[in-house]
Amino acid sequence: MEKIEKTVLVTGGAGFIGNHVVRRLVNKYPNYRVVNLDVLSYAGNLENVKDVERESNYDFVRADITDLEEIRGVFTTYAPDVVIHLAAESHVDRSIEDPLIFVKTNLLGTATMLQVAKESWKDNYEGKLFYHVSTDEVYGSLGETGFFVEETPYDPRSPYSASKAGSDHLVRAWGHTFGLPIVLSNCSNNYGPYQFPEKLLPLFINNIKLNKSLPVYGKGVNVRDWLYVEDHARAIDDIMHKGKQGETYNIGGHNEYRNIDLIRLLCKLMDKKLGRPEGASEGLITYVTDRAGHDMRYAIDATKLKEDLGWMPSLQFEEGLAKTIDWYLDNEEWMTGVTSGAYQTYYEKMYG
Ligand code: NAD
Ligand code: TYD
């Protein structure tokens, strides 16, 4: 590779959002060395980054962010200038089943990354940055009106969002107390290629394809604000390069849907793609017991990111959804790979 300008360590780069961040950095910045650090949990898959694995500015290291010695070793080997920290346990339903792994990974893991960055950078922070990627779920749940802004008080309600909120506080504490150069972003629900089929959209796309029932929690009236994953990766790139140190940026698509409306739209688009009679897939909708503590509505106000850094979402939702459906239908092998083995046990346990 050409002269290395900086080394960027991306944690969780084999997961859903991480692979899009890794791909973007590797392709757009040939002078950056991009190191993908991932433990390859059930949610991490090297197939997700296969198209960049031979690039000379890409490296992969298998390591666990909760293992202090392992992380020290990674910093010694690669001497990163920038950390983009995405590695986390990320699924709310799993956090209800098994909260402790969320506390371990999201809290201890983030503290370990912060501490090793601090040690390794030895208080010489010139050109260094610790970028923490977080979620809008830390702000809690909205009623019918209003939006989350950067100043909205934290009010997390699930073990997942509480552990992410705690990790945000840890990042700010290392920034405030030790002067570590930090930046944070809190994003709304992402959708797009390579999302593990435990989350709503890939799960339902796969179930529609297989003519399996679509388990809608409660009455399906909960609202989420959906953003195409590549738009999130572009926002991360913008914030890493142009964001102000110590700041937080909210990222969202101003694209709210009630779950049931989204699911009906998905069914309609999939009927067309699969050549099924209109209304066929809607017949698969099954209302099931609501998620415990189910947050009613999330909605992001991304004005700061738009005004300060000029970021805008690039895709209309129907276009993004159509692209997403095409990707899952065209990548059957990927879906088969990730849904074999342990996924079956997960599905059985969660949905019976
Ligand atoms: P994901 O579950 O798809 O990927 C997480 C990745 O982290 C996986 O590759 C996994 O192997 C890795 N990982 C887990 N534990 C690890 C450990 N101990 N050490 C090293 N690697 C480990 O998650 P995602 O949806 O890509 O989310 C990435 C980040 O973005 C998370 O921090 C999440 O909270 C945040 N986020 C996600 C969304 C969303 O809609 N998916 C929205 C906003 C913010
Ligand atoms: P999910 O993709 O798990 O994201 P999050 O909980 O982080 O927002 O779920 C999105 C919405 O879809 C949420 O309101 C829960 C709902 N949902 C269902 O109705 N059925 C399902 O099987 C899943 C996984 C989610």
Coordinates of C-alpha atoms and ligand atoms in Angstrom, one line a residue:
M1 CA 0.0 0.0 0.0
E2 CA 0.9 3.7 -0.4
K3 CA 2.3 5.7 2.5
I4 CA 0.0 5.2 5.6
E5 CA -1.6 8.5 6.5
K6 CA -3.4 7.2 9.5
T7 CA -4.6 3.9 11.0
V8 CA -8.3 3.5 11.8
L9 CA -9.3 0.7 14.1
V10 CA -13.0 -0.2 13.5
T11 CA -14.4 -2.5 16.2
G12 CA -17.4 -4.7 15.2
G13 CA -16.4 -4.3 11.5
A14 CA -17.8 -7.8 10.7
G15 CA -21.3 -6.9 11.9
F16 CA -24.1 -5.1 10.1
I17 CA -23.2 -1.4 10.2
G18 CA -19.4 -2.1 10.8
N19 CA -19.0 -3.8 7.4
H20 CA -20.4 -0.8 5.6
V21 CA -18.1 1.5 7.5
V22 CA -15.1 -0.7 6.8
R23 CA -16.0 -0.9 3.1
R24 CA -16.4 2.8 2.8
L25 CA -13.1 3.7 4.5
V26 CA -11.1 1.0 2.6
N27 CA -12.4 2.1 -0.8
K28 CA -12.5 5.8 -0.2
Y29 CA -9.2 6.3 1.6
P30 CA -6.4 4.2 0.1
N31 CA -3.9 6.0 2.4
Y32 CA -5.7 4.9 5.5
R33 CA -4.9 1.5 7.0
V34 CA -8.2 0.1 8.1
V35 CA -8.1 -2.5 10.9
N36 CA -11.3 -4.5 11.5
L37 CA -11.3 -5.8 15.1
D38 CA -14.1 -8.3 15.8
V39 CA -14.6 -11.3 18.0
L40 CA -16.9 -12.9 15.4
S41 CA -19.9 -13.5 17.7
Y42 CA -23.1 -14.9 16.2
A43 CA -23.6 -11.4 14.7
G44 CA -20.2 -11.1 13.1
N45 CA -19.4 -12.7 9.8
L46 CA -16.3 -12.4 7.6
E47 CA -18.5 -13.0 4.6
N48 CA -19.7 -9.5 5.2
V49 CA -16.3 -8.0 4.3
K50 CA -15.2 -10.5 1.7
D51 CA -15.1 -7.9 -1.0
V52 CA -12.4 -5.9 0.8
E53 CA -10.3 -8.6 2.4
R54 CA -7.7 -8.6 -0.3
E55 CA -7.2 -4.8 -0.3
S56 CA -3.7 -3.8 0.8
N57 CA -5.0 -1.2 3.2
Y58 CA -7.3 -3.7 5.1
D59 CA -6.5 -6.0 8.0
F60 CA -8.6 -8.2 10.2
V61 CA -7.8 -9.1 13.8
R62 CA -10.0 -11.4 15.9
A63 CA -10.1 -10.0 19.4
D64 CA -12.5 -9.5 22.3
I65 CA -13.1 -5.9 23.4
T66 CA -13.6 -7.1 27.0
D67 CA -10.1 -8.7 27.1
L68 CA -7.7 -6.1 28.3
E69 CA -4.5 -7.9 27.4
E70 CA -5.8 -8.8 23.9
I71 CA -6.8 -5.2 23.2
R72 CA -3.4 -3.9 24.5
G73 CA -1.8 -6.3 22.0
V74 CA -3.9 -5.0 19.2
F75 CA -2.9 -1.4 20.0
T76 CA 0.8 -2.4 20.2
T77 CA 0.7 -4.1 16.9
Y78 CA -1.3 -1.6 14.9
A79 CA -0.9 1.8 16.8
P80 CA -4.3 3.2 15.7
D81 CA -4.8 6.9 15.4
V82 CA -8.6 6.7 15.3
V83 CA -10.9 4.2 16.9
I84 CA -14.4 3.9 15.5
H85 CA -16.2 1.8 18.2
L86 CA -19.2 -0.2 16.9
A87 CA -18.7 -3.6 18.6
A88 CA -21.6 -4.3 20.9
E89 CA -24.4 -6.6 21.7
S90 CA -27.2 -5.0 19.6
H91 CA -30.5 -6.8 19.8
V92 CA -33.2 -5.7 22.3
D93 CA -34.9 -9.1 22.4
R94 CA -31.7 -10.9 23.2
S95 CA -31.0 -8.3 26.0
I96 CA -34.3 -9.3 27.6
E97 CA -33.4 -13.0 27.4
D98 CA -29.7 -12.6 28.5
P99 CA -29.0 -9.1 29.9
L100 CA -25.6 -9.8 31.5
I101 CA -23.7 -10.3 28.2
F102 CA -24.9 -6.8 27.3
V103 CA -23.5 -5.3 30.5
K104 CA -20.2 -7.1 29.9
T105 CA -19.7 -6.3 26.2
N106 CA -21.2 -2.8 26.0
L107 CA -19.9 -1.5 29.4
L108 CA -16.8 -3.4 30.2
G109 CA -15.9 -3.7 26.5
T110 CA -16.2 0.1 25.9
A111 CA -14.3 0.9 29.1
T112 CA -11.5 -1.5 28.0
M113 CA -11.3 0.2 24.6
L114 CA -11.2 3.7 26.3
Q115 CA -8.6 2.7 28.8
V116 CA -6.3 1.1 26.3
A117 CA -6.6 4.0 23.9
K118 CA -5.7 6.3 26.8
E119 CA -2.7 4.2 27.8
S120 CA -1.5 3.8 24.3
W121 CA -1.8 7.4 23.3
K122 CA 0.0 8.4 26.5
D123 CA -1.8 11.7 26.8
N124 CA -0.4 12.8 23.5
Y125 CA -3.6 13.2 21.7
E126 CA -2.5 15.1 18.5
G127 CA -4.3 13.5 15.5
K128 CA -6.1 11.0 17.8
L129 CA -9.8 10.3 18.0
F130 CA -12.1 7.9 19.9
Y131 CA -15.4 7.8 18.0
H132 CA -18.2 6.0 19.8
V133 CA -21.2 4.8 17.8
S134 CA -24.5 4.7 19.7
T135 CA -28.2 4.6 19.4
D136 CA -31.2 6.8 19.7
E137 CA -32.7 4.2 22.1
V138 CA -30.6 5.8 25.0
Y139 CA -33.2 8.7 25.0
G140 CA -36.1 6.4 25.9
S141 CA -39.5 6.4 24.3
L142 CA -41.5 9.3 22.7
G143 CA -45.2 9.9 22.7
E144 CA -47.0 10.8 19.5
T145 CA -45.1 14.1 19.1
G146 CA -41.6 15.5 19.5
F147 CA -38.1 14.4 18.5
F148 CA -34.9 13.4 20.2
V149 CA -32.3 16.1 20.1
E150 CA -28.7 15.9 21.3
E151 CA -29.8 17.5 24.7
T152 CA -32.7 15.1 25.3
P153 CA -32.1 13.6 28.8
Y154 CA -31.2 9.9 28.8
D155 CA -34.0 7.6 29.8
P156 CA -33.1 4.1 28.6
R157 CA -35.6 1.3 29.2
S158 CA -34.2 -2.0 28.0
P159 CA -31.1 -3.8 29.1
Y160 CA -29.7 -3.0 25.6
S161 CA -30.4 0.7 25.7
A162 CA -29.3 1.0 29.3
S163 CA -26.0 -0.7 28.5
K164 CA -25.5 1.6 25.5
A165 CA -26.4 4.7 27.6
G166 CA -23.9 3.6 30.2
S167 CA -21.3 3.2 27.4
D168 CA -22.0 6.7 26.2
H169 CA -21.4 8.0 29.8
L170 CA -18.1 6.1 30.0
V171 CA -16.9 7.7 26.8
R172 CA -17.8 11.2 28.0
A173 CA -16.1 10.5 31.4
W174 CA -12.9 9.5 29.7
G175 CA -13.2 12.7 27.6
H176 CA -13.9 14.9 30.6
T177 CA -11.5 13.4 33.1
F178 CA -8.6 12.3 31.0
G179 CA -8.9 14.7 28.0
L180 CA -9.3 11.8 25.6
P181 CA -10.5 13.2 22.3
I182 CA -13.9 11.8 21.8
V183 CA -16.9 12.2 19.5
L184 CA -20.3 10.4 19.7
S185 CA -23.2 9.8 17.4
N186 CA -26.7 8.4 18.2
C187 CA -28.5 6.9 15.2
S188 CA -32.0 5.7 14.6
N189 CA -32.9 2.2 13.2
N190 CA -30.8 1.1 10.3
Y191 CA -31.8 -1.1 7.4
G192 CA -30.0 -2.5 4.4
P193 CA -27.8 -5.4 3.3
Y194 CA -26.0 -7.7 5.7
Q195 CA -28.3 -7.2 8.7
F196 CA -28.6 -10.3 10.8
P197 CA -32.1 -11.8 10.4
E198 CA -33.1 -11.3 14.1
K199 CA -34.0 -7.7 13.4
L200 CA -37.4 -6.8 11.9
L201 CA -36.6 -6.2 8.2
P202 CA -34.3 -9.1 7.3
L203 CA -36.3 -11.5 9.5
F204 CA -39.6 -10.6 7.8
I205 CA -38.1 -10.6 4.3
N206 CA -36.8 -14.1 4.9
N207 CA -40.1 -15.3 6.4
I208 CA -42.1 -13.9 3.5
K209 CA -39.8 -15.6 1.1
L210 CA -40.3 -18.9 3.0
N211 CA -44.0 -18.4 3.5
K212 CA -43.5 -18.4 7.3
S213 CA -45.6 -16.3 9.7
L214 CA -44.7 -12.7 10.4
P215 CA -44.7 -12.2 14.2
V216 CA -45.8 -8.7 14.8
Y217 CA -45.4 -7.6 18.5
G218 CA -48.5 -6.2 20.2
K219 CA -50.7 -4.3 17.9
G220 CA -47.9 -3.2 15.6
V221 CA -48.4 0.4 16.3
N222 CA -44.9 1.2 17.6
V223 CA -43.0 3.7 15.5
R224 CA -39.4 3.6 14.3
D225 CA -37.4 6.1 12.3
W226 CA -35.6 4.1 9.5
L227 CA -32.3 5.1 7.8
Y228 CA -30.4 3.2 5.0
V229 CA -27.2 1.8 6.5
E230 CA -24.9 3.4 3.8
D231 CA -26.3 6.8 4.8
H232 CA -25.3 6.0 8.4
A233 CA -21.8 4.9 7.2
R234 CA -21.5 8.2 5.3
A235 CA -22.5 10.2 8.4
I236 CA -19.8 8.4 10.4
D237 CA -17.3 9.3 7.8
D238 CA -18.4 12.9 7.9
I239 CA -18.4 13.1 11.7
M240 CA -15.0 11.4 11.9
H241 CA -13.5 14.0 9.6
K242 CA -15.5 17.1 10.3
G243 CA -17.1 16.6 13.6
K244 CA -16.2 18.8 16.6
Q245 CA -14.3 17.0 19.3
G246 CA -16.4 16.3 22.4
E247 CA -19.6 16.7 20.6
T248 CA -22.6 14.4 20.0
Y249 CA -24.5 14.2 16.7
N250 CA -27.9 12.7 16.2
I251 CA -28.4 10.8 12.9
G252 CA -31.8 9.9 11.5
G253 CA -33.8 9.8 8.3
H254 CA -36.9 11.8 9.3
N255 CA -38.6 8.6 8.1
E256 CA -41.1 7.3 10.7
Y257 CA -43.2 4.3 10.2
R258 CA -45.6 2.4 12.4
N259 CA -44.4 -1.2 12.3
I260 CA -47.6 -2.5 10.8
D261 CA -47.5 0.1 8.0
L262 CA -43.9 -0.8 7.2
I263 CA -44.8 -4.5 7.2
R264 CA -47.7 -4.0 4.9
L265 CA -45.5 -2.0 2.5
L266 CA -42.9 -4.7 2.7
C267 CA -45.5 -7.4 1.9
K268 CA -46.8 -5.3 -1.1
L269 CA -43.3 -4.9 -2.6
M270 CA -42.5 -8.5 -2.0
D271 CA -45.6 -9.8 -3.6
K272 CA -44.6 -7.9 -6.7
K273 CA -41.0 -9.1 -6.7
L274 CA -42.0 -12.7 -6.0
G275 CA -44.9 -12.7 -8.6
R276 CA -47.4 -13.5 -5.9
P277 CA -51.1 -12.3 -6.0
E278 CA -51.6 -9.0 -4.4
G279 CA -52.3 -9.4 -0.6
A280 CA -50.8 -12.9 -0.4
S281 CA -47.9 -12.0 2.0
E282 CA -50.1 -9.9 4.2
G283 CA -51.9 -13.1 5.1
L284 CA -48.7 -14.2 6.9
I285 CA -49.1 -11.4 9.5
T286 CA -49.6 -12.9 13.0
Y287 CA -50.0 -10.7 16.1
V288 CA -48.0 -12.1 19.0
T289 CA -47.3 -11.2 22.6
D290 CA -45.7 -7.8 22.9
R291 CA -42.0 -7.3 23.7
A292 CA -41.5 -6.7 27.4
G293 CA -41.1 -2.9 28.0
H294 CA -41.6 -2.2 24.2
D295 CA -40.6 1.4 23.5
M296 CA -43.5 3.1 21.7
R297 CA -41.8 5.6 19.4
Y298 CA -38.3 6.8 18.4
A299 CA -37.7 9.8 16.1
I300 CA -34.5 11.7 15.6
D301 CA -34.0 15.4 14.9
A302 CA -30.8 15.4 12.8
T303 CA -30.7 19.2 12.3
K304 CA -27.3 19.6 13.9
L305 CA -25.7 17.1 11.6
K306 CA -27.3 18.7 8.6
E307 CA -26.5 22.3 9.5
D308 CA -23.0 21.8 10.9
L309 CA -21.7 19.1 8.6
G310 CA -24.0 19.2 5.6
W311 CA -25.1 15.6 5.9
M312 CA -28.5 14.5 4.4
P313 CA -30.0 11.1 3.8
S314 CA -29.6 10.1 0.2
L315 CA -32.4 7.6 -0.4
Q316 CA -36.2 7.8 -0.3
F317 CA -37.4 5.0 1.9
E318 CA -39.3 3.0 -0.8
E319 CA -36.2 3.1 -3.0
G320 CA -34.0 1.9 -0.1
L321 CA -36.5 -0.8 0.9
A322 CA -36.7 -2.1 -2.7
K323 CA -32.9 -2.2 -2.9
T324 CA -32.8 -4.0 0.4
I325 CA -35.3 -6.6 -0.6
D326 CA -33.4 -7.2 -3.9
W327 CA -30.2 -7.7 -1.9
Y328 CA -31.7 -10.4 0.4
L329 CA -33.3 -12.2 -2.5
D330 CA -30.1 -12.1 -4.6
N331 CA -28.0 -13.3 -1.7
E332 CA -29.7 -16.5 -0.7
E333 CA -26.4 -18.1 0.1
W334 CA -25.6 -15.4 2.7
M335 CA -29.0 -15.9 4.3
T336 CA -28.6 -19.7 4.3
G337 CA -25.1 -19.3 5.9
V338 CA -26.2 -17.1 8.8
T339 CA -29.5 -19.0 9.5
S340 CA -28.0 -22.4 9.7
G341 CA -26.9 -23.9 13.1
A342 CA -27.4 -21.8 16.2
Y343 CA -30.0 -19.5 14.5
Q344 CA -32.5 -22.4 14.4
T345 CA -32.2 -22.8 18.2
Y346 CA -32.6 -19.0 18.6
Y347 CA -35.7 -18.9 16.4
E348 CA -37.3 -21.8 18.2
K349 CA -36.7 -20.2 21.6
M350 CA -38.0 -16.7 20.7
Y351 CA -40.9 -17.6 18.4
G352 CA -41.7 -21.2 19.2
Ligands
NAD1 P1 -24.3 -6.2 15.0 O1 -24.9 -6.9 16.2 O2 -24.7 -6.5 13.6 O3 -22.7 -6.2 15.0 C1 -22.0 -6.1 16.2 C2 -20.6 -6.6 15.9 O4 -19.8 -6.5 17.1 C3 -20.5 -8.1 15.4 O5 -19.6 -8.2 14.3 C4 -19.9 -8.8 16.7 O6 -19.1 -10.0 16.3 C5 -19.0 -7.7 17.3 N1 -18.8 -8.0 18.7 C6 -19.8 -8.3 19.7 N2 -19.2 -8.5 20.8 C7 -17.8 -8.3 20.7 C8 -16.7 -8.3 21.5 N3 -16.8 -8.7 22.8 N4 -15.5 -8.0 21.0 C9 -15.4 -7.7 19.7 N5 -16.4 -7.7 18.8 C10 -17.6 -7.9 19.3 O7 -24.6 -4.6 15.4 P2 -24.9 -3.4 14.4 O8 -26.4 -3.4 14.1 O9 -24.0 -3.4 13.3 O10 -24.6 -2.2 15.4 C11 -23.3 -1.7 15.5 C12 -23.3 -0.5 16.5 O11 -24.2 0.5 16.1 C13 -23.7 -1.0 17.9 O12 -22.9 -0.3 18.8 C14 -25.1 -0.5 18.0 O13 -25.5 -0.2 19.3 C15 -25.1 0.7 17.1 N6 -26.4 1.1 16.5 C16 -27.1 0.2 15.7 C17 -28.3 0.5 15.1 C18 -29.1 -0.4 14.2 O14 -30.2 -0.1 13.8 N7 -28.6 -1.6 13.9 C19 -28.7 1.8 15.2 C20 -28.0 2.8 15.9 C21 -26.8 2.4 16.6
TYD2 P1 -35.9 -4.4 15.9 O1 -35.5 -4.6 14.5 O2 -35.6 -5.5 16.9 O3 -35.2 -3.0 16.3 P2 -35.4 -2.1 17.7 O4 -36.1 -2.9 18.7 O5 -34.0 -1.9 18.1 O6 -36.2 -0.9 17.3 O7 -37.4 -4.1 15.9 C1 -38.0 -3.0 15.2 C2 -39.5 -2.9 15.6 O8 -40.2 -4.1 15.2 C3 -39.7 -2.9 17.1 O9 -40.8 -2.1 17.4 C4 -40.1 -4.3 17.5 C5 -40.8 -4.8 16.2 N1 -40.6 -6.3 16.0 C6 -41.7 -7.1 15.7 O10 -42.9 -6.6 15.8 N2 -41.5 -8.4 15.5 C7 -40.3 -9.0 15.5 O11 -40.2 -10.3 15.3 C8 -39.1 -8.2 15.7 C9 -37.8 -8.7 15.6 C10 -39.4 -6.8 15.9

